[in-house]
Short mmCIF file of C-alpha atoms and ligand atoms in Angstrom, two decimals:
data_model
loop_
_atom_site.label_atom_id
_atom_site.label_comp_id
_atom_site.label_asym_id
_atom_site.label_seq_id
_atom_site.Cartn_x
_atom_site.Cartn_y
_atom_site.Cartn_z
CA UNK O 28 -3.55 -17.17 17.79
CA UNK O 29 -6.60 -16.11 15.88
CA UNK O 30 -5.14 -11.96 14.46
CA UNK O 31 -7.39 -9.63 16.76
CA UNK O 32 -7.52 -6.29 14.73
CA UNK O 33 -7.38 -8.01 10.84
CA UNK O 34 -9.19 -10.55 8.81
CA UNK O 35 -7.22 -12.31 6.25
CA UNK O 36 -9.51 -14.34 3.35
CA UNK O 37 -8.24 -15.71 0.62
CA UNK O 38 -9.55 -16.05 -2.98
CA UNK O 39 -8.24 -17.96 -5.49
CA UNK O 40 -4.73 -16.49 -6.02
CA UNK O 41 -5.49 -13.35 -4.68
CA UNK O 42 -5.25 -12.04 -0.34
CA UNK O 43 -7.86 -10.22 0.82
CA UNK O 44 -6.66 -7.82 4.50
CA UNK O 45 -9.47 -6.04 5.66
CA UNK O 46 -7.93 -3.93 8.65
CA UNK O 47 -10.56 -4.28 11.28
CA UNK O 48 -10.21 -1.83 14.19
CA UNK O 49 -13.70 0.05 13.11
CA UNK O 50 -14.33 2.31 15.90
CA UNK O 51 -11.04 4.12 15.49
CA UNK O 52 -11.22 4.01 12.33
CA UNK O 53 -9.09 1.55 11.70
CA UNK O 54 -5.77 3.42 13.34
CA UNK O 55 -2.83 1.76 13.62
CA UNK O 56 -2.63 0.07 16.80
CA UNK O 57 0.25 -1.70 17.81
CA UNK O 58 -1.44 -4.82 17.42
CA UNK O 59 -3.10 -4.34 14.00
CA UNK O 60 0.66 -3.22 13.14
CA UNK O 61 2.02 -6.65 14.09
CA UNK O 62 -1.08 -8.52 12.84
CA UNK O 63 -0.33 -6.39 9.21
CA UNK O 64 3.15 -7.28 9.39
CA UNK O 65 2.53 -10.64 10.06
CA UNK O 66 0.04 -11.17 7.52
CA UNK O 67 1.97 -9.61 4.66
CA UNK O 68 5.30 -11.98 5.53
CA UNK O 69 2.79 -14.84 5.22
CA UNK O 70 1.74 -13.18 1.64
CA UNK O 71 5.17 -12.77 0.74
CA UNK O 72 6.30 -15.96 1.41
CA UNK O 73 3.88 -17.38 -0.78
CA UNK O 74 4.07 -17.72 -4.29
CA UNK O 75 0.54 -18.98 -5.45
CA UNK O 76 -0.31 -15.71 -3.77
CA UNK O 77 -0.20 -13.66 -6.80
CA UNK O 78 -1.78 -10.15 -5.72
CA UNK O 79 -2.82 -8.72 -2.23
CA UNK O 80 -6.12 -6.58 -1.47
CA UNK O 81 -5.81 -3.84 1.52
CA UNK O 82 -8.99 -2.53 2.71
CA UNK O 83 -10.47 -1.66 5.73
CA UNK O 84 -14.15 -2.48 7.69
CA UNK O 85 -16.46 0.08 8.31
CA UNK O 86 -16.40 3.77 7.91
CA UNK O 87 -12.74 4.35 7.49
CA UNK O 88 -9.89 3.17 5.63
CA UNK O 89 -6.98 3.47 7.99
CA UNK O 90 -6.86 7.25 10.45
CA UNK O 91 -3.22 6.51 10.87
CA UNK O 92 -1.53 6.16 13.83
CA UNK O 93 -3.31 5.42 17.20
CA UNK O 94 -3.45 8.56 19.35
CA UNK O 95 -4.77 6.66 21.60
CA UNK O 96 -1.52 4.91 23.03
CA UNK O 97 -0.15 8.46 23.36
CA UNK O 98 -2.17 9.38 25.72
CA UNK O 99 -0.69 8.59 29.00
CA UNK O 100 2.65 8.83 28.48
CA UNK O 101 2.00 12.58 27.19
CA UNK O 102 -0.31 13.31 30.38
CA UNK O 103 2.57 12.17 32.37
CA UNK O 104 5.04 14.59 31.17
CA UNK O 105 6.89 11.70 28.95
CA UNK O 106 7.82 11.74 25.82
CA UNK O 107 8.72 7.89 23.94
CA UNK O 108 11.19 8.27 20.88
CA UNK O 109 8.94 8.09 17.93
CA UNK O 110 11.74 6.76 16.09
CA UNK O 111 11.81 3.71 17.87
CA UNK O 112 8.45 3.27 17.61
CA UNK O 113 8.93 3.67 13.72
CA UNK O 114 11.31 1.25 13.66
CA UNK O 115 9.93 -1.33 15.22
CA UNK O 116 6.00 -0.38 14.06
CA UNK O 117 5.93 1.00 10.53
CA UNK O 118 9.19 0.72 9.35
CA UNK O 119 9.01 -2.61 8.49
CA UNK O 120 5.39 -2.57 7.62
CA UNK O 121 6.03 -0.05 4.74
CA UNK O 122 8.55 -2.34 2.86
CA UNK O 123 6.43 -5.10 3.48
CA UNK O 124 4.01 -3.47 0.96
CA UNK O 125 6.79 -2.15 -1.47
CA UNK O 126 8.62 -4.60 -1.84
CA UNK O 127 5.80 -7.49 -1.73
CA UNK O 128 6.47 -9.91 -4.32
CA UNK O 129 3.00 -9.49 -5.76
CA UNK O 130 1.23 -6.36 -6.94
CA UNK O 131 -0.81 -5.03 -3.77
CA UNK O 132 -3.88 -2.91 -4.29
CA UNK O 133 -5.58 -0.61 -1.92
CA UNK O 134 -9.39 -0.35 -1.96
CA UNK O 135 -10.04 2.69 -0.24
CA UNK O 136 -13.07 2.34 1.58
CA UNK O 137 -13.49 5.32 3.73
CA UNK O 138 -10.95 8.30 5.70
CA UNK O 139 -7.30 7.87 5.53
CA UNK O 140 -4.97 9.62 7.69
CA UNK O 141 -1.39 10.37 8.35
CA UNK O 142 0.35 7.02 8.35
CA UNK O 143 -2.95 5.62 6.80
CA UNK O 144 -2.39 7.84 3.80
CA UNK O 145 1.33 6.52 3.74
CA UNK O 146 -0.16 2.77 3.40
CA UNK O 147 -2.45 3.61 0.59
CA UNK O 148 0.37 5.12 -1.29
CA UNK O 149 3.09 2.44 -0.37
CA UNK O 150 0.40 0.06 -2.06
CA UNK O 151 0.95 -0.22 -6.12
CA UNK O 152 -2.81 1.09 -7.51
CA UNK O 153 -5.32 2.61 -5.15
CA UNK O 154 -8.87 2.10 -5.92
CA UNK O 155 -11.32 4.52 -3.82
CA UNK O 156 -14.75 4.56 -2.96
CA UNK O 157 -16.64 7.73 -3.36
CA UNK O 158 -16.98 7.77 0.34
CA UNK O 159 -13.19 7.81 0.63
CA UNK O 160 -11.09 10.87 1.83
CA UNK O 161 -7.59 11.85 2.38
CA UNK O 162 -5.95 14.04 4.82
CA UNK O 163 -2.19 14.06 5.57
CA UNK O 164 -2.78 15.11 8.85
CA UNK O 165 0.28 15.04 10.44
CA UNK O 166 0.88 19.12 10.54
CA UNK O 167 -2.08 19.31 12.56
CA UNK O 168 -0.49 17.56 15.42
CA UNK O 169 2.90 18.71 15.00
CA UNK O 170 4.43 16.02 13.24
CA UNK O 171 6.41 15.54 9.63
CA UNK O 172 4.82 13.10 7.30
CA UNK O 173 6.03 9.34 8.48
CA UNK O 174 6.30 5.65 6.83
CA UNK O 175 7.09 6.29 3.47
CA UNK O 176 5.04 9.40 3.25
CA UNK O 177 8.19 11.80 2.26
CA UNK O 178 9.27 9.60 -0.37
CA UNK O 179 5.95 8.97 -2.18
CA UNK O 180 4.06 11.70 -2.05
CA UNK O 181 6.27 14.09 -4.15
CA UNK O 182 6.54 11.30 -6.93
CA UNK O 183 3.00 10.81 -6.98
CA UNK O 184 1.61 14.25 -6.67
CA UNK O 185 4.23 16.19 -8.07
CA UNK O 186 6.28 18.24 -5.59
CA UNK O 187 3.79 21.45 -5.32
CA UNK O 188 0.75 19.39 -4.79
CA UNK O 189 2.56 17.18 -2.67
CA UNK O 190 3.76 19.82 -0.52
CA UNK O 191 0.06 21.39 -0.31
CA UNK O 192 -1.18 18.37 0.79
CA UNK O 193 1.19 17.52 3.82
CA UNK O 194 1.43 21.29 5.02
CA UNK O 195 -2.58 22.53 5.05
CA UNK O 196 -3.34 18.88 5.86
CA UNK O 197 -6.77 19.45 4.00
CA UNK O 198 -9.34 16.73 3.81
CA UNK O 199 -9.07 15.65 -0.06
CA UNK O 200 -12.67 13.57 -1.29
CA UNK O 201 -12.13 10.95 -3.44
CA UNK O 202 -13.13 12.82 -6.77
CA UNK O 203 -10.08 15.45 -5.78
CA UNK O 204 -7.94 12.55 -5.41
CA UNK O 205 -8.70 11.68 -8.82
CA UNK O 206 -7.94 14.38 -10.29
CA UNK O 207 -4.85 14.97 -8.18
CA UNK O 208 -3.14 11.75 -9.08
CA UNK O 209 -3.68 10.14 -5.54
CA UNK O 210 -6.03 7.13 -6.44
CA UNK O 211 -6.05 5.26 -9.61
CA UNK O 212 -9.71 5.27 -9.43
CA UNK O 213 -13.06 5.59 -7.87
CA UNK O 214 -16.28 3.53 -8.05
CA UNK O 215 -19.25 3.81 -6.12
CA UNK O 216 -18.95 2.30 -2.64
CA UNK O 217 -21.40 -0.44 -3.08
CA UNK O 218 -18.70 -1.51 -5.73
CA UNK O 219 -15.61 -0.81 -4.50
CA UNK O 220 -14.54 -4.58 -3.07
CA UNK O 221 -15.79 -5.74 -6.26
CA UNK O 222 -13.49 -3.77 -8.46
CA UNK O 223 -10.41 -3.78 -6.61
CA UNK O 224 -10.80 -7.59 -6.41
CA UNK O 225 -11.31 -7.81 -10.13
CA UNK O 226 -8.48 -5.86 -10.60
CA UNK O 227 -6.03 -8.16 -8.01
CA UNK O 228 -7.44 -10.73 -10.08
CA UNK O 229 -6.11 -9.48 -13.28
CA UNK O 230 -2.66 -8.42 -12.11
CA UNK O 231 -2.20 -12.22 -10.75
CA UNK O 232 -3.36 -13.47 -14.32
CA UNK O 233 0.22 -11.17 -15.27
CA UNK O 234 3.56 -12.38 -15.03
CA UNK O 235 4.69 -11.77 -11.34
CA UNK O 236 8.01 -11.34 -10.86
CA UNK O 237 8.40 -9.02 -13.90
CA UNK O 238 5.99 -7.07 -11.78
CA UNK O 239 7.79 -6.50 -8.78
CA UNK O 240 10.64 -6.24 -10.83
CA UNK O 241 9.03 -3.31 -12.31
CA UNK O 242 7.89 -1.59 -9.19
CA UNK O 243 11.48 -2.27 -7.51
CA UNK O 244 13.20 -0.67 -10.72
CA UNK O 245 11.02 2.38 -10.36
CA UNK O 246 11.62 2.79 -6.76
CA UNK O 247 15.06 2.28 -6.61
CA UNK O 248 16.13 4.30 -10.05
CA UNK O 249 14.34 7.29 -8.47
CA UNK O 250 17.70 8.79 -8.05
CA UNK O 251 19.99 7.64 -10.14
CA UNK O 252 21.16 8.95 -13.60
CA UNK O 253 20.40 7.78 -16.50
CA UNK O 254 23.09 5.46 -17.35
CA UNK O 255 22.60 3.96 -13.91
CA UNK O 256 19.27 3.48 -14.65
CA UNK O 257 20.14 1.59 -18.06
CA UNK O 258 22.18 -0.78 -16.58
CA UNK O 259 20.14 -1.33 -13.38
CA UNK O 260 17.26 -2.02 -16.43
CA UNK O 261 19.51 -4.48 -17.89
CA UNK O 262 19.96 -6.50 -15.00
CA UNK O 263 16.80 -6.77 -13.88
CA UNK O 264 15.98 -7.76 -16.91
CA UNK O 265 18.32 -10.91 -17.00
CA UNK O 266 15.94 -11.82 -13.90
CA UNK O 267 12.83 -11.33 -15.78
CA UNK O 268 13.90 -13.84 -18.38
CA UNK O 269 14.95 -16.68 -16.18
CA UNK O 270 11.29 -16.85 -15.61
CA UNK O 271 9.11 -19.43 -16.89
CA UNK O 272 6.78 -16.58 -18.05
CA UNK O 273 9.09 -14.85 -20.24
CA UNK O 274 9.54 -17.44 -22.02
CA UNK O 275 5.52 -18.43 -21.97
CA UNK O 276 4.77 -14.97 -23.37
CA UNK O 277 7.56 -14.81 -26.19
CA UNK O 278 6.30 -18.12 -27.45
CA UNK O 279 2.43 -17.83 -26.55
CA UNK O 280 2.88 -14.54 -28.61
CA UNK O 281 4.43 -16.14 -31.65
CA UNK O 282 2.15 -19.24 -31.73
CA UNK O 283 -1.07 -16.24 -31.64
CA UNK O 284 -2.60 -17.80 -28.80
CA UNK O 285 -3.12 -16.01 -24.94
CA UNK O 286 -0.22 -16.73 -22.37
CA UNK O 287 -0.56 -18.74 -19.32
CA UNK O 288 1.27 -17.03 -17.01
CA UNK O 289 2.26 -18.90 -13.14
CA UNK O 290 4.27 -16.81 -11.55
CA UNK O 291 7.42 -18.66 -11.98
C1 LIG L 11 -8.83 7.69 16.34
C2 LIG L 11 -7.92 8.10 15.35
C3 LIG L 11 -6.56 7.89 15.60
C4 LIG L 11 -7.11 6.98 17.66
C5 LIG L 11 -9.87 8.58 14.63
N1 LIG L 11 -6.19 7.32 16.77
N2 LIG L 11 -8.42 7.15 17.48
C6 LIG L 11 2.20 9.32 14.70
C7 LIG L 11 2.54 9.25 16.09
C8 LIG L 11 3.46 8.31 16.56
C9 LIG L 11 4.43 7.78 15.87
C10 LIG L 11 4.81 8.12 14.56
O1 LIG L 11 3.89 8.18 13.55
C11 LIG L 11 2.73 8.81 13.63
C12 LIG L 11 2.18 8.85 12.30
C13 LIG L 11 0.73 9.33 12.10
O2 LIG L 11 -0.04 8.60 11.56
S1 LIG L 11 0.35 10.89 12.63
C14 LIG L 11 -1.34 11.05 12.19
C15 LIG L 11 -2.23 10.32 13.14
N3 LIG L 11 -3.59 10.43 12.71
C16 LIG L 11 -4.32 11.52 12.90
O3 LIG L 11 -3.87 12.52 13.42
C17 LIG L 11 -5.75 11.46 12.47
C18 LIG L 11 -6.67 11.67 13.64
N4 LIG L 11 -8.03 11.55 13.21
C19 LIG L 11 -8.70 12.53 12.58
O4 LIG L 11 -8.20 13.58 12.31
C20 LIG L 11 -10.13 12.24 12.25
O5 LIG L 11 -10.59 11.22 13.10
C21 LIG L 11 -10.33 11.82 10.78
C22 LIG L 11 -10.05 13.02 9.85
C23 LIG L 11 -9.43 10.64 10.39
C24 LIG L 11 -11.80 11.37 10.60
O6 LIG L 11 -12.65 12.36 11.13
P1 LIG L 11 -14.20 12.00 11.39
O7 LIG L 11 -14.74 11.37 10.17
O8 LIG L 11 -14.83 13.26 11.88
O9 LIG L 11 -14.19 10.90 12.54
P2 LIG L 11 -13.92 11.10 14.11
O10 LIG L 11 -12.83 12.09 14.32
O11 LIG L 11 -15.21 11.32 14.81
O12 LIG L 11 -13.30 9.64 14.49
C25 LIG L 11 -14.16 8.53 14.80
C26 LIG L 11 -13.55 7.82 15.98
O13 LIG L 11 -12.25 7.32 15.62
C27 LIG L 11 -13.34 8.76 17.16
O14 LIG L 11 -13.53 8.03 18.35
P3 LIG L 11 -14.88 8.24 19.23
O15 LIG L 11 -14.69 7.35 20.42
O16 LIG L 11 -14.96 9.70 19.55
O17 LIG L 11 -16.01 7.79 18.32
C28 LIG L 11 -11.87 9.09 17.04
O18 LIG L 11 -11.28 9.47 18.26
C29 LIG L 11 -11.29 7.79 16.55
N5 LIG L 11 -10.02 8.01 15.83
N6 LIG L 11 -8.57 8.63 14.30
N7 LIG L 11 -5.59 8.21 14.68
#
């Protein structure tokens, strides 16, 4: 069945996902959940797909979770285990996106809120639009920040910024972003597709599984000493030079030409 709520494209070795529920601003509905997860298993399980684009049609990037599908149940006096709907919704989107086995980049187009902030910042480089904005907004409706949001934020921001975000839930514009660390960088809207494809483009050019290597030993060294960290380097290293491009770049650097790197 044709995906409802997303439009997957493909270019060359790169994925393009442009979330497409517009008139909510592209909130997480359950079906754009399971048409995201679905998409990204397809991504993963496919290695001449080298680097994934997230973006989202129209106005907004992604306004988090749909309030919408909260709405009766709450008017009836009922109250569904978010949990479970974590678990089963965006749960196992989030490590879909960390743990992708290509780089994934984020072009923010427009707003992005609560659990769409979370997605942006599960993605490896954000590139935002200067129509883009960010606003935890998950203290203004009573909740604690969700799908990933607890883990990333303080490494991104720093834990005082961090925390200033997710408690004043303050709408942050793209230039503040910037400056704060959220977004890689921003380029005028009429550009933004442009240079976040550009950039997808480059990072498949790299060597890919040193890359999500790379991201995977930076997640998962996050709390471990230092000597845990050394030998958790080493190993993961002994993976990086199985690879085909290891051994492409060692000997593409001593012969002085570029590398050709596949993937493998
Ligand atoms: C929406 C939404 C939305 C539905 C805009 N849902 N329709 C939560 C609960 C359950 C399980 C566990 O996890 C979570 C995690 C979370 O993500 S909690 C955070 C959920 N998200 C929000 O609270 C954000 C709600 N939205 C907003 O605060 C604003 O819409 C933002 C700041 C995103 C954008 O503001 P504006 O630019 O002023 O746009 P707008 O408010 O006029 O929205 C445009 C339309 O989109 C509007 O519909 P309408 O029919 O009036 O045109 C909104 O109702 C709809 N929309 N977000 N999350």
């Amino acid at each position: 069945m044709a995906p409802e709520q997303l439009i997957a494209e493909r270019e060359g070795p790169v994925t393009l996902l442009r979330m497409n529920n517009p008139d909510k601003l592209n909130a997480l509905s359950p079906v754009l959940t399971r048409e995201l997860i679905e998409a990204l298993e397809e991504a993963g399980a496919d290695r001449t797909v080298r680097a994934v684009v997230l973006t989202g049609e129209g106005r907004g990037f992604c306004a988090g979770a749909d309030l919408g599908t909260l709405e009766q149940p709450y008017r009836r006096g009922e109250r569904p285990s978010l949990s479970a709907f974590l678990s089963e919704g965006y749960n196992r989107l989030i490590p879909l996106v960390t743990g992708a086995p290509q780089p994934v980049v984020a072009a923010v187009n427009g707003v992005a809120a609560g659990a769409g902030v979370s997605l942006a910042l599960a993605c490896d480089l954000r590139v935002a639009s200067e129509d883009a904005s960010f606003t935890a907004a998950f203290s203004r409706i009573g909740l604690v920040p969700d799908s990933g949001a607890c883990y990333l934020l303080p490494r991104i921001l720093g834990r005082a910024r961090a925390l200033e975000f997710a408690l004043l839930s303050e709408r942050v514009d793209a230039h503040a972003a910037l400056a704060m660390g959220l977004v890689n960088r921003v380029v005028p809207a009429d550009r933004l597709l442009q240079e976040a494809m550009a950039l997808a483009r480059r990072l498949a050019e790299l060597p890919t599984v040193a890359l999500a290597l790379t991201r995977r030993l930076f997640d998962e060294t996050a709390i471990l000493s230092l000597q845990e960290t050394l030998e958790r380097e080493a190993r993961a290293q002994d993976e990086a030079a199985a690879t085909r491009d290891h051994l492409e770049g060692v000997l593409a650097f001593l012969e002085k030409r570029a590398p050709s790197f596949t993937g493998e």
